[in-house]
Coordinates of C-alpha atoms in Angstrom, one line a residue:
X1 CA 226.2 47.0 -120.8
X2 CA 224.2 50.3 -120.5
X3 CA 225.6 53.4 -122.0
X4 CA 226.5 56.1 -119.4
X5 CA 224.1 58.7 -121.0
X6 CA 221.3 56.2 -120.7
X7 CA 222.3 55.0 -117.2
X8 CA 222.2 58.5 -115.8
X9 CA 218.6 58.9 -116.9
X10 CA 217.5 55.6 -115.2
X11 CA 217.0 56.1 -111.4
X12 CA 218.1 52.5 -110.5
X13 CA 221.1 52.6 -112.7
X14 CA 222.2 56.0 -111.4
X15 CA 221.8 54.8 -107.9
X16 CA 224.1 51.8 -108.7
X17 CA 226.7 54.2 -110.0
X18 CA 226.3 56.5 -107.0
X19 CA 226.7 53.5 -104.6
X20 CA 230.1 52.7 -106.3
X21 CA 231.3 56.3 -106.1
X22 CA 230.3 56.5 -102.4
X23 CA 232.2 53.3 -101.7
X24 CA 235.4 54.5 -103.3
X25 CA 235.1 58.0 -101.8
X26 CA 234.8 56.4 -98.4
X27 CA 237.9 54.2 -98.8
X28 CA 239.3 56.7 -99.9
X29 CA 240.4 55.6 -103.4
X30 CA 242.0 59.0 -104.1
X31 CA 243.1 62.0 -102.1
X32 CA 240.8 64.8 -103.0
X33 CA 242.6 67.2 -100.7
X34 CA 245.8 67.1 -102.8
X35 CA 244.2 68.1 -106.1
X36 CA 246.6 69.8 -108.5
X37 CA 246.6 70.8 -112.1
X38 CA 248.1 68.1 -114.3
X39 CA 250.7 70.4 -115.8
X40 CA 252.1 71.2 -112.3
X41 CA 252.4 67.5 -111.4
X42 CA 254.1 66.9 -114.8
X43 CA 256.5 69.7 -114.3
X44 CA 257.5 68.3 -110.9
X45 CA 258.1 64.9 -112.4
X46 CA 260.4 66.3 -115.1
X47 CA 262.2 68.6 -112.7
X48 CA 262.9 65.8 -110.2
X49 CA 263.3 63.1 -112.8
X50 CA 260.6 61.1 -111.1
X51 CA 258.3 58.7 -113.1
X52 CA 254.7 59.7 -112.5
X53 CA 251.8 58.0 -114.1
X54 CA 248.6 59.8 -115.2
X55 CA 245.3 58.0 -115.9
X56 CA 241.6 58.4 -115.6
X57 CA 238.6 56.5 -114.3
X58 CA 235.7 55.2 -116.3
X59 CA 232.1 54.6 -115.1
X60 CA 230.5 51.3 -116.2
X61 CA 227.0 50.2 -115.8
X62 CA 225.5 46.8 -116.6
X63 CA 222.1 45.3 -116.3
X64 CA 222.4 41.9 -114.5
X65 CA 220.1 39.1 -115.7
X66 CA 219.0 41.1 -118.7
X67 CA 217.7 37.9 -120.4
X68 CA 215.4 37.2 -117.5
X69 CA 212.1 38.7 -116.3
X70 CA 212.2 42.4 -115.1
X71 CA 211.8 41.5 -111.4
X72 CA 215.0 39.4 -111.6
X73 CA 217.1 42.1 -113.1
X74 CA 219.3 44.6 -111.3
X75 CA 221.8 47.3 -112.2
X76 CA 225.5 47.1 -111.3
X77 CA 227.8 50.1 -111.3
X78 CA 231.5 49.9 -111.5
X79 CA 234.2 52.6 -111.4
X80 CA 237.5 51.4 -113.0
X81 CA 240.9 52.7 -113.8
X82 CA 241.7 53.2 -117.5
X83 CA 244.8 51.0 -117.5
X84 CA 245.0 51.1 -121.3
X85 CA 245.7 54.8 -121.7
X86 CA 248.2 55.5 -118.8
X87 CA 250.9 58.1 -119.7
X88 CA 254.0 59.2 -117.9
X89 CA 255.2 62.8 -117.0
X90 CA 256.6 63.1 -120.5
X91 CA 253.4 62.2 -122.2
X92 CA 254.5 58.8 -123.4
X93 CA 252.4 55.7 -122.9
X94 CA 253.4 53.9 -119.7
X95 CA 255.0 50.5 -120.0
X96 CA 254.2 47.9 -117.3
X97 CA 256.3 44.9 -116.5
X98 CA 254.8 41.6 -117.7
X99 CA 253.9 40.2 -114.3
X100 CA 250.8 38.1 -113.7
X101 CA 249.2 35.6 -111.3
X102 CA 248.6 31.9 -111.7
X103 CA 245.0 30.8 -111.5
X104 CA 243.9 28.2 -109.0
X105 CA 243.5 24.7 -110.3
X106 CA 240.1 23.0 -110.8
X107 CA 241.6 19.9 -109.1
X108 CA 242.0 22.0 -106.0
X109 CA 238.3 22.8 -105.8
X110 CA 237.4 19.2 -106.3
X111 CA 240.0 18.2 -103.7
X112 CA 238.4 20.5 -101.2
X113 CA 234.9 19.2 -102.0
X114 CA 236.1 15.7 -101.1
X115 CA 237.7 16.9 -97.9
X116 CA 234.4 18.6 -96.9
X117 CA 232.6 15.2 -97.2
X118 CA 235.0 13.5 -94.8
X119 CA 233.8 12.6 -91.3
X120 CA 234.0 15.6 -88.9
X121 CA 234.7 17.9 -91.8
X122 CA 232.8 20.5 -93.8
X123 CA 233.4 23.2 -96.4
X124 CA 232.5 26.9 -96.7
X125 CA 232.8 29.7 -99.2
X126 CA 233.3 33.4 -98.7
X127 CA 233.8 36.4 -101.0
X128 CA 236.4 39.1 -100.4
X129 CA 234.6 42.5 -100.3
X130 CA 235.9 44.9 -103.0
X131 CA 238.9 42.6 -103.3
X132 CA 241.5 44.6 -105.3
X133 CA 240.7 47.8 -103.4
X134 CA 241.6 46.2 -100.1
X135 CA 245.2 46.9 -101.2
X136 CA 246.7 50.3 -101.5
X137 CA 249.1 51.3 -104.2
X138 CA 251.6 52.2 -101.5
X139 CA 251.7 48.5 -100.6
X140 CA 253.2 47.8 -104.1
X141 CA 256.8 48.8 -103.0
X142 CA 256.8 46.2 -100.3
X143 CA 254.9 43.5 -102.2
X144 CA 256.2 43.9 -105.8
X145 CA 259.4 46.0 -105.5
X146 CA 260.3 49.6 -105.6
X147 CA 259.2 51.5 -108.7
X148 CA 256.9 48.7 -110.1
X149 CA 253.9 51.0 -109.6
X150 CA 255.0 54.6 -109.7
X151 CA 253.2 57.5 -108.1
X152 CA 249.8 57.6 -109.9
X153 CA 247.4 60.5 -110.5
X154 CA 243.9 60.3 -112.0
X155 CA 241.4 62.5 -113.6
X156 CA 237.8 62.2 -112.4
X157 CA 234.6 62.8 -114.5
X158 CA 233.4 66.5 -114.3
X159 CA 230.1 65.6 -112.7
X160 CA 232.1 64.2 -109.7
X161 CA 234.2 67.4 -109.3
X162 CA 233.7 69.7 -106.2
X163 CA 232.7 73.2 -107.2
X164 CA 236.1 74.8 -106.7
X165 CA 237.7 72.4 -109.2
X166 CA 235.8 74.0 -112.1
X167 CA 238.2 77.0 -111.8
X168 CA 241.1 74.7 -112.5
X169 CA 242.6 73.4 -115.7
X170 CA 242.7 69.6 -115.9
X171 CA 242.7 68.8 -112.2
X172 CA 244.1 65.4 -111.1
X173 CA 244.3 63.7 -107.7
X174 CA 246.7 61.0 -106.3
X175 CA 245.3 57.4 -106.7
X176 CA 245.5 55.6 -103.4
X177 CA 243.6 52.4 -103.9
X178 CA 244.4 49.4 -106.0
X179 CA 241.6 50.2 -108.4
X180 CA 240.1 47.6 -110.8
X181 CA 241.5 48.1 -114.3
X182 CA 245.1 48.9 -113.3
X183 CA 247.4 46.5 -115.3
X184 CA 249.0 45.2 -112.1
X185 CA 245.9 45.3 -109.8
X186 CA 245.4 41.5 -109.9
X187 CA 249.1 40.9 -109.0
X188 CA 249.0 43.3 -106.1
X189 CA 245.9 41.7 -104.7
X190 CA 247.3 38.3 -105.2
X191 CA 250.5 39.1 -103.3
X192 CA 248.7 41.2 -100.6
X193 CA 246.1 38.6 -99.9
X194 CA 248.7 35.9 -99.8
X195 CA 250.7 37.9 -97.2
X196 CA 247.6 38.0 -95.0
X197 CA 246.7 34.3 -95.5
X198 CA 250.3 33.3 -94.5
X199 CA 250.0 35.5 -91.4
X200 CA 247.0 33.3 -90.3
X201 CA 249.3 30.3 -90.2
X202 CA 248.6 28.8 -93.6
X203 CA 251.5 27.7 -95.8
X204 CA 251.5 27.2 -99.6
X205 CA 251.0 23.7 -101.0
X206 CA 253.9 23.0 -103.2
X207 CA 253.0 22.5 -106.9
X208 CA 249.4 23.8 -106.4
X209 CA 248.7 27.4 -107.3
X210 CA 246.6 29.4 -104.8
X211 CA 246.2 26.4 -102.5
X212 CA 247.1 26.7 -98.8
X213 CA 247.2 24.3 -95.9
X214 CA 247.0 25.0 -92.1
X215 CA 248.5 21.8 -90.6
X216 CA 247.7 22.7 -87.0
X217 CA 244.0 23.4 -87.7
X218 CA 243.7 20.7 -90.4
X219 CA 242.3 23.1 -93.0
X220 CA 242.8 23.7 -96.7
X221 CA 242.1 27.0 -98.4
X222 CA 241.8 27.6 -102.1
X223 CA 241.6 31.2 -103.4
X224 CA 240.4 32.3 -106.9
X225 CA 240.6 36.1 -107.2
X226 CA 238.0 37.1 -104.6
X227 CA 236.5 33.6 -103.9
X228 CA 237.8 31.9 -100.8
X229 CA 237.0 28.2 -100.6
X230 CA 237.9 26.5 -97.3
X231 CA 237.4 22.9 -96.1
X232 CA 238.6 20.7 -93.2
X233 CA 238.0 20.1 -89.6
X234 CA 234.5 21.4 -89.0
X235 CA 235.1 23.0 -85.6
X236 CA 238.1 25.0 -86.9
X237 CA 236.4 26.8 -89.8
X238 CA 234.5 29.6 -88.0
X239 CA 237.6 30.5 -85.8
X240 CA 239.7 30.6 -89.0
X241 CA 237.3 32.9 -90.9
X242 CA 237.4 35.2 -87.8
X243 CA 241.2 35.1 -87.8
X244 CA 241.4 36.0 -91.5
X245 CA 239.0 38.9 -90.9
X246 CA 239.9 40.3 -87.5
X247 CA 243.6 39.5 -87.1
X248 CA 244.8 39.5 -90.7
X249 CA 242.7 42.3 -92.0
X250 CA 240.8 40.6 -94.9
X251 CA 237.3 42.0 -95.5
X252 CA 235.2 38.9 -96.1
X253 CA 231.5 38.3 -96.5
X254 CA 229.9 35.8 -94.0
X255 CA 230.8 32.3 -95.1
X256 CA 228.2 29.9 -96.6
X257 CA 228.3 26.1 -96.8
X258 CA 229.3 24.4 -100.0
X259 CA 226.4 23.9 -102.3
X260 CA 225.1 20.3 -102.4
X261 CA 224.4 20.5 -106.1

């Protein structure tokens, strides 16, 4: 980890943070046009008896491969939601339901490796791009149930404020994206990605967490957070990746063959 004060003085580190800010602004991760002072949003919540969550974002910077030679190192910026200090409209710490996701099994990965070595078969990997943020907080009502993730507003660091915000007292904006750090971000991504995978014709394999089968295309798919691991009939892999991307709306990196090591 690199402290923020230090990172902002290192050109490459600052560029990594700026890249992350630009990505989230482009989504957009928050609605800058609806900025309000925190007190006004709190007053509305109390008046209408509506639960509203207030949080903040935190900038993180890390030096990758810090133990290696300088030419192998790189800086990684990440902007996350402070899920540990969320408060409601009354100022009390927010309480989140204890919902989680089940991890994929190591046996599933080995199973797909075997399938990939069968005659006429192969296996490929792909990473979901900005996985959690592919879901919106507004998807939570449909995927998790009404009220599980209430209306959420965030404070941004002062150096990311537009000029006119400096005349305001404690400005906040609505959070739109399923930002990393939210206590239920992983669950929302799990349910949202599952919805898209099933839309492609896959079905869940009973008794195997995060493992899917497409019987018509003779393909198996294992998902571990943002890692998509697919194996089966060789000729059907490329069309299925295209279906997941183009028809089902998953942003995925170009697939690569399973490693032979």
